[in-house]
Structures are given as structure tokens and as C-alpha cells.
Amino acid sequence: MQAESQRKSPFRFFLDKKLALMLALGFSSGLPFLLVFSTQSAWLREAGVAKEHIGLMSWVALAYSFKFLWAPLLDRYDAPVFGRRLGRRRGWMATTQLAVACCLAGLAFGDPASSLVWTIAFAFLLGFCAATQDVVIDGWRIAIAPPEKQGEMSAASQVGYKFAILCAGAGALYLAQFASWRAAYLAMACLMAVGFSASLMAPEPEAHVTPRAHENVLAAFAEPLQDFFRRNGRYAPLFLLLLAIYRLPDFVSGVMANPLYIDLGFTKAEIANVTKVFGFWVGLGGVFAGGVAVTRFGLMPALLIGGIAASASHLSLAALAATGADLKMLTLAVCVENFAGGFAGTALIAFMSSLTSPLYAAAQYALLSSLYALPGKVLGGFSGFAAAAFGYPAFFIATSCIGIPVAIICVAAWRAEARRGSQKDFGDEPAPAA
């Protein structure tokens, strides 16, 4: 009866120890992302760094897209120092969290106006350590809870992640406005203690990957890939193409959003109030709406609606750029952008999950999540050149037009899925591992 009461309680995230830990670990996972991406772009622009260089700086976050390259090693080997004391997964979590805190402190003591190389170096290290932390936390989540609890664990992770985004977005901008950028990044480094404490308190999963005799590293990559293509057959390239292009408009335009706000003359406090605080709740509404749409209308219809809405929402940024420093227009643009982005993100996560085999969930999800972010982050590096050459209005209109091929590919994937006979089953069950 006590377990049933906890399951129904709205405070179950705090009553269930694993869910509470997942909240903290989700917070730790989300905290570095904006600090190496959107928030940092505002700092760089205020310091006088050219838009072209800001766009190129977004490449330091490419580690999030290449994390699958070293993920198998984290499954097979213990972390130095902490691995012996805490266990393999907890050891890596604690190690990466301390590394992220050190990188944030390193950025805090840099000055992009006079030493951009220092900022680039620590931003690159931050991207690598933060991406590694994501891999380890996802591995702990999958290993510590049974399949029937993964839905709640994922929800707890997303809630923690969203609040971390709020801190790293609005919180950092507020601190930068009323104190300094150094104080903002040092405060974010201290907040990594939330995840580090959770790593110390978390239980260590019993099961670990043990390499088979004479197994080489390539086998860790080959088996998940073989399973994915075996289950999805001729439709696999189409699904992968959809993943690669679906959030491309958001990644390309996102690098230039904060520079636009700065160039229009909005203060950091105004940007924080509208884009981070108010926009946070609007984004949560979009996440909720996306979940309802997937349940009510099905995965593929929700995916199509989200893709079109997310791309079209960039027209609101083009309108803002053409209008000028109008706070009401900024609020409208942020509402449209965040709601559409939250909706599309929920649909995309559901789509990626439907493509993942339970047998290779961690490896395949890391590969798919890396794939969907890679093209956008690569092209995002050139966004500053495009914005400088054509102006903000034309730039954001162009990014919205990427939604046309997104919609076409969504329709093609919808038809392919219909031929398979189900919206949630994209193939046969995987063959047992050798």
C-alpha cells in the first residue's frame, strides 16, 4: 500500500530515492549545455567578438555529437581514483562532474575580449566533459532501474534538466547583469555539487559490461549497428536522414538568437526575463502538448506537426529583427519558439525511442542522439557568416525554409512506418546476442 501511495503521489520524484537522485543527476547533466552554447554566445557578443567567430565557437559543443566514439570505453573500464571507491558508473559520474566544474571555473577566469584562445580551450574541454557526463548518467539510469520504471526515470531526468537550463540561462544572465560573467560561471561551477552529491549517494548498478575473451573494441560498435539495420531494413537510411535534418533549423538559428537580442539593444536582464524565465514555462507547455499529441494522435502525426511548427517559428525571429527592440515582439517570438521547440523535442525523443532496441538501448540511443545533433552543430558554425552577409531577417527566414524538406521526409517516413503495420514497432525483435 505504501508503494502504491508513492506511485500515485505528485511528489513521487522526492519520495522515491532513485527518482530523486535522477532529478539531481538530470540537473547536473543539463547545467553545462547553455554555458558552452547559448549563454556563452551572449558573453562573447558583449565582449565584442565578431558574429562569425561566435558561430565558429559553437563547434566546441560537437563533443555532444561524437560522444558515441568513447561511450563503449566507459562501459568497460573503471574511472581513475573514484572508480575503485565508488564503482564503475558512479566513479565516472563523479569524475566527469568534477571535471565540468573545473572547466566552468577555467572559463570564469578567462576574458574572451583579450584572450579568446583561453576561452576556446576551456569551452572545448567543457563540451567533452559534459558530453561524457551525459553518457555515464544515461548508462546509470538504464542499468539501475527495470524497464517498467524507465518512463518515470526519464521524466525525472527531463525535469531536472529543464531546471538546470533555467539556472544556466536566466540565472547566469542575471548574475552577469548585476555582478559579472566571472561570478556567473563560478556560481554555475558550484552548482555542479548537486550532481556530485547525487553520485556519492546513488547505488551502484550490479551488472557491468565485461569484454568477452579476444573481443576487440570494434565489436562494441558493430553489434548495435547490425541490430539497427537488421530490424529496420531498407527503411533505416530514411529514418536516419529524418533524424539528421529534423532539428537542423533550431541548431542553425539558435547560435544567432542571443547575438540578435544583444544587437537590438535588449539588456541581459530583459533577455533573461523573457527568454529564460517566461520562456521556460512556455517551453514546458510545449513539452506537455507534444506528449499529449503523441498519445492522442500518434507518433508520426505529432512528429510532422512538430517539424513544421519548429521551423516556421523562426519567422517570429525574423519579424523581431525587422521590428527592432520591441519587448512585446520579443515576448511573442520567444513564446512561439519555445512552445514549438518543446513540442518538436518531445516528438523526436519518442521517435528515437521507437527506433531503439531494448537489447542495445544505451549504445543505439547514444548513436541516434549524436546523429540528430551533428549536422546542425556543424552548419551552426557558419551561421555567423550567413547572418553577417544577409542580415538577421533574411537569415531567420532561410532557416525556417529548412522545414520544407523536413516535412517532406516526415511524410515519407510516415508512409514507411505505415507499411510496417504499426507506429511503435519499427522492426522485428532483435536476435539474441551471441
Short mmCIF file of N, CA and C in Angstrom, two decimals, residues 82-173:
data_model
loop_
_atom_site.label_atom_id
_atom_site.label_comp_id
_atom_site.label_asym_id
_atom_site.label_seq_id
_atom_site.Cartn_x
_atom_site.Cartn_y
_atom_site.Cartn_z
N PHE A 82 38.22 7.47 -8.48
CA PHE A 82 36.86 7.24 -7.99
C PHE A 82 36.32 5.87 -8.37
N GLY A 83 36.81 5.29 -9.46
CA GLY A 83 36.29 4.00 -9.89
C GLY A 83 36.46 2.92 -8.84
N ARG A 84 37.60 2.89 -8.17
CA ARG A 84 37.86 1.87 -7.15
C ARG A 84 36.99 2.09 -5.92
N ARG A 85 36.69 3.35 -5.59
CA ARG A 85 35.95 3.65 -4.38
C ARG A 85 34.44 3.62 -4.57
N LEU A 86 33.97 4.09 -5.73
CA LEU A 86 32.53 4.24 -5.94
C LEU A 86 31.93 3.22 -6.88
N GLY A 87 32.75 2.53 -7.65
CA GLY A 87 32.22 1.63 -8.67
C GLY A 87 32.35 2.27 -10.04
N ARG A 88 32.07 1.50 -11.07
CA ARG A 88 32.34 1.97 -12.43
C ARG A 88 31.47 3.15 -12.83
N ARG A 89 30.15 3.04 -12.72
CA ARG A 89 29.29 4.11 -13.21
C ARG A 89 29.32 5.32 -12.28
N ARG A 90 29.24 5.10 -10.98
CA ARG A 90 29.29 6.21 -10.05
C ARG A 90 30.65 6.90 -10.11
N GLY A 91 31.71 6.10 -10.29
CA GLY A 91 33.05 6.68 -10.39
C GLY A 91 33.19 7.61 -11.57
N TRP A 92 32.67 7.19 -12.72
CA TRP A 92 32.74 8.06 -13.90
C TRP A 92 31.85 9.29 -13.73
N MET A 93 30.68 9.13 -13.08
CA MET A 93 29.83 10.29 -12.87
C MET A 93 30.55 11.33 -12.01
N ALA A 94 31.13 10.90 -10.90
CA ALA A 94 31.82 11.84 -10.02
C ALA A 94 33.01 12.48 -10.72
N THR A 95 33.75 11.70 -11.49
CA THR A 95 34.92 12.22 -12.19
C THR A 95 34.54 13.29 -13.21
N THR A 96 33.53 13.00 -14.02
CA THR A 96 33.14 13.96 -15.05
C THR A 96 32.51 15.21 -14.44
N GLN A 97 31.79 15.06 -13.34
CA GLN A 97 31.17 16.23 -12.70
C GLN A 97 32.23 17.17 -12.13
N LEU A 98 33.27 16.62 -11.51
CA LEU A 98 34.36 17.46 -11.04
C LEU A 98 35.09 18.14 -12.21
N ALA A 99 35.23 17.40 -13.30
CA ALA A 99 35.90 17.96 -14.47
C ALA A 99 35.08 19.10 -15.07
N VAL A 100 33.76 18.95 -15.12
CA VAL A 100 32.89 20.02 -15.63
C VAL A 100 33.02 21.26 -14.74
N ALA A 101 33.02 21.08 -13.42
CA ALA A 101 33.16 22.21 -12.50
C ALA A 101 34.47 22.93 -12.72
N CYS A 102 35.55 22.18 -12.92
CA CYS A 102 36.86 22.80 -13.16
C CYS A 102 36.88 23.59 -14.47
N CYS A 103 36.25 23.05 -15.50
CA CYS A 103 36.20 23.74 -16.79
C CYS A 103 35.39 25.04 -16.69
N LEU A 104 34.29 25.00 -15.95
CA LEU A 104 33.50 26.22 -15.76
C LEU A 104 34.31 27.27 -15.00
N ALA A 105 35.06 26.84 -14.00
CA ALA A 105 35.92 27.77 -13.28
C ALA A 105 37.01 28.33 -14.20
N GLY A 106 37.53 27.48 -15.08
CA GLY A 106 38.52 27.95 -16.04
C GLY A 106 37.96 29.02 -16.97
N LEU A 107 36.72 28.81 -17.45
CA LEU A 107 36.08 29.82 -18.29
C LEU A 107 35.86 31.11 -17.52
N ALA A 108 35.52 30.98 -16.24
CA ALA A 108 35.25 32.16 -15.42
C ALA A 108 36.46 33.08 -15.33
N PHE A 109 37.66 32.50 -15.30
CA PHE A 109 38.86 33.31 -15.15
C PHE A 109 39.47 33.70 -16.49
N GLY A 110 38.74 33.46 -17.56
CA GLY A 110 39.18 33.90 -18.86
C GLY A 110 38.53 35.22 -19.25
N ASP A 111 39.04 35.82 -20.30
CA ASP A 111 38.49 37.08 -20.82
C ASP A 111 38.47 36.98 -22.34
N PRO A 112 37.29 36.67 -22.92
CA PRO A 112 37.25 36.50 -24.38
C PRO A 112 37.61 37.74 -25.16
N ALA A 113 37.50 38.92 -24.55
CA ALA A 113 37.85 40.15 -25.26
C ALA A 113 39.35 40.26 -25.51
N SER A 114 40.17 39.70 -24.60
CA SER A 114 41.62 39.84 -24.72
C SER A 114 42.32 38.52 -24.99
N SER A 115 41.68 37.39 -24.63
CA SER A 115 42.33 36.08 -24.81
C SER A 115 41.28 35.05 -25.21
N LEU A 116 40.91 35.10 -26.47
CA LEU A 116 39.87 34.19 -26.96
C LEU A 116 40.36 32.74 -26.97
N VAL A 117 41.67 32.54 -27.13
CA VAL A 117 42.22 31.19 -27.17
C VAL A 117 41.96 30.47 -25.84
N TRP A 118 42.12 31.17 -24.72
CA TRP A 118 41.83 30.59 -23.40
C TRP A 118 40.37 30.13 -23.33
N THR A 119 39.47 30.98 -23.78
CA THR A 119 38.04 30.65 -23.75
C THR A 119 37.75 29.45 -24.64
N ILE A 120 38.34 29.42 -25.82
CA ILE A 120 38.11 28.30 -26.74
C ILE A 120 38.59 26.99 -26.12
N ALA A 121 39.77 27.02 -25.50
CA ALA A 121 40.35 25.79 -24.93
C ALA A 121 39.46 25.23 -23.82
N PHE A 122 39.04 26.08 -22.90
CA PHE A 122 38.22 25.59 -21.79
C PHE A 122 36.80 25.25 -22.25
N ALA A 123 36.30 25.96 -23.25
CA ALA A 123 34.98 25.62 -23.78
C ALA A 123 35.01 24.25 -24.45
N PHE A 124 36.10 23.96 -25.17
CA PHE A 124 36.24 22.64 -25.79
C PHE A 124 36.30 21.54 -24.74
N LEU A 125 37.10 21.75 -23.69
CA LEU A 125 37.19 20.76 -22.62
C LEU A 125 35.83 20.60 -21.91
N LEU A 126 35.12 21.71 -21.73
CA LEU A 126 33.81 21.64 -21.10
C LEU A 126 32.85 20.81 -21.93
N GLY A 127 32.85 21.03 -23.24
CA GLY A 127 31.97 20.24 -24.11
C GLY A 127 32.27 18.75 -24.02
N PHE A 128 33.56 18.40 -24.01
CA PHE A 128 33.94 16.98 -23.93
C PHE A 128 33.52 16.37 -22.59
N CYS A 129 33.81 17.06 -21.49
CA CYS A 129 33.48 16.51 -20.17
C CYS A 129 31.98 16.44 -19.95
N ALA A 130 31.23 17.46 -20.43
CA ALA A 130 29.78 17.45 -20.27
C ALA A 130 29.14 16.34 -21.09
N ALA A 131 29.62 16.13 -22.31
CA ALA A 131 29.08 15.05 -23.14
C ALA A 131 29.37 13.69 -22.52
N THR A 132 30.56 13.53 -21.95
CA THR A 132 30.91 12.28 -21.28
C THR A 132 30.01 12.05 -20.07
N GLN A 133 29.74 13.13 -19.32
CA GLN A 133 28.82 13.01 -18.18
C GLN A 133 27.45 12.51 -18.64
N ASP A 134 26.95 13.02 -19.77
CA ASP A 134 25.65 12.58 -20.28
C ASP A 134 25.64 11.09 -20.54
N VAL A 135 26.71 10.59 -21.17
CA VAL A 135 26.80 9.16 -21.47
C VAL A 135 26.71 8.33 -20.20
N VAL A 136 27.46 8.74 -19.19
CA VAL A 136 27.53 7.97 -17.95
C VAL A 136 26.19 8.02 -17.20
N ILE A 137 25.57 9.18 -17.15
CA ILE A 137 24.28 9.30 -16.45
C ILE A 137 23.21 8.48 -17.17
N ASP A 138 23.19 8.51 -18.50
CA ASP A 138 22.24 7.67 -19.23
C ASP A 138 22.49 6.20 -18.95
N GLY A 139 23.76 5.81 -18.89
CA GLY A 139 24.08 4.42 -18.58
C GLY A 139 23.63 4.01 -17.19
N TRP A 140 23.82 4.91 -16.22
CA TRP A 140 23.36 4.61 -14.86
C TRP A 140 21.85 4.48 -14.81
N ARG A 141 21.14 5.39 -15.49
CA ARG A 141 19.67 5.35 -15.50
C ARG A 141 19.14 4.04 -16.06
N ILE A 142 19.72 3.61 -17.16
CA ILE A 142 19.25 2.38 -17.80
C ILE A 142 19.58 1.16 -16.96
N ALA A 143 20.77 1.18 -16.31
CA ALA A 143 21.21 0.00 -15.56
C ALA A 143 20.57 -0.12 -14.19
N ILE A 144 20.16 1.01 -13.59
CA ILE A 144 19.72 0.98 -12.20
C ILE A 144 18.24 0.70 -12.05
N ALA A 145 17.46 0.88 -13.10
CA ALA A 145 16.01 0.73 -12.99
C ALA A 145 15.50 -0.27 -14.03
N PRO A 146 14.48 -1.06 -13.69
CA PRO A 146 13.90 -2.01 -14.65
C PRO A 146 13.16 -1.27 -15.75
N PRO A 147 12.84 -1.95 -16.85
CA PRO A 147 12.18 -1.30 -17.99
C PRO A 147 10.90 -0.57 -17.62
N GLU A 148 10.11 -1.14 -16.70
CA GLU A 148 8.84 -0.51 -16.35
C GLU A 148 9.01 0.80 -15.58
N LYS A 149 10.22 1.07 -15.07
CA LYS A 149 10.49 2.32 -14.35
C LYS A 149 11.20 3.36 -15.21
N GLN A 150 11.57 2.98 -16.44
CA GLN A 150 12.35 3.89 -17.26
C GLN A 150 11.58 5.14 -17.65
N GLY A 151 10.25 5.02 -17.80
CA GLY A 151 9.46 6.19 -18.14
C GLY A 151 9.54 7.25 -17.05
N GLU A 152 9.37 6.83 -15.81
CA GLU A 152 9.45 7.78 -14.70
C GLU A 152 10.88 8.31 -14.53
N MET A 153 11.86 7.45 -14.71
CA MET A 153 13.25 7.90 -14.59
C MET A 153 13.58 8.94 -15.66
N SER A 154 13.10 8.72 -16.88
CA SER A 154 13.34 9.69 -17.95
C SER A 154 12.64 11.00 -17.66
N ALA A 155 11.41 10.93 -17.13
CA ALA A 155 10.67 12.14 -16.80
C ALA A 155 11.40 12.93 -15.71
N ALA A 156 11.88 12.23 -14.68
CA ALA A 156 12.63 12.90 -13.62
C ALA A 156 13.89 13.56 -14.18
N SER A 157 14.56 12.89 -15.09
CA SER A 157 15.76 13.44 -15.70
C SER A 157 15.44 14.71 -16.48
N GLN A 158 14.33 14.70 -17.23
CA GLN A 158 13.96 15.86 -18.04
C GLN A 158 13.58 17.05 -17.17
N VAL A 159 12.88 16.79 -16.04
CA VAL A 159 12.52 17.87 -15.14
C VAL A 159 13.78 18.52 -14.56
N GLY A 160 14.71 17.69 -14.08
CA GLY A 160 15.96 18.23 -13.57
C GLY A 160 16.73 19.00 -14.63
N TYR A 161 16.74 18.47 -15.86
CA TYR A 161 17.44 19.10 -16.97
C TYR A 161 16.85 20.48 -17.26
N LYS A 162 15.51 20.58 -17.26
CA LYS A 162 14.85 21.85 -17.55
C LYS A 162 15.20 22.91 -16.51
N PHE A 163 15.22 22.51 -15.25
CA PHE A 163 15.55 23.48 -14.21
C PHE A 163 17.02 23.89 -14.29
N ALA A 164 17.87 22.98 -14.74
CA ALA A 164 19.27 23.35 -14.95
C ALA A 164 19.40 24.37 -16.07
N ILE A 165 18.62 24.19 -17.13
CA ILE A 165 18.61 25.15 -18.23
C ILE A 165 18.18 26.52 -17.74
N LEU A 166 17.20 26.53 -16.82
CA LEU A 166 16.75 27.80 -16.24
C LEU A 166 17.89 28.48 -15.48
N CYS A 167 18.62 27.71 -14.69
CA CYS A 167 19.74 28.27 -13.93
C CYS A 167 20.85 28.75 -14.85
N ALA A 168 21.21 27.92 -15.84
CA ALA A 168 22.32 28.26 -16.73
C ALA A 168 21.94 29.35 -17.72
N GLY A 169 20.64 29.54 -17.94
CA GLY A 169 20.19 30.60 -18.83
C GLY A 169 19.89 31.87 -18.07
N ALA A 170 18.72 31.91 -17.42
CA ALA A 170 18.31 33.12 -16.70
C ALA A 170 19.25 33.41 -15.54
N GLY A 171 19.59 32.38 -14.76
CA GLY A 171 20.44 32.60 -13.60
C GLY A 171 21.78 33.19 -13.96
N ALA A 172 22.41 32.64 -14.98
CA ALA A 172 23.72 33.15 -15.39
C ALA A 172 23.62 34.57 -15.93
N LEU A 173 22.56 34.86 -16.69
CA LEU A 173 22.40 36.20 -17.24
C LEU A 173 22.13 37.23 -16.14
#
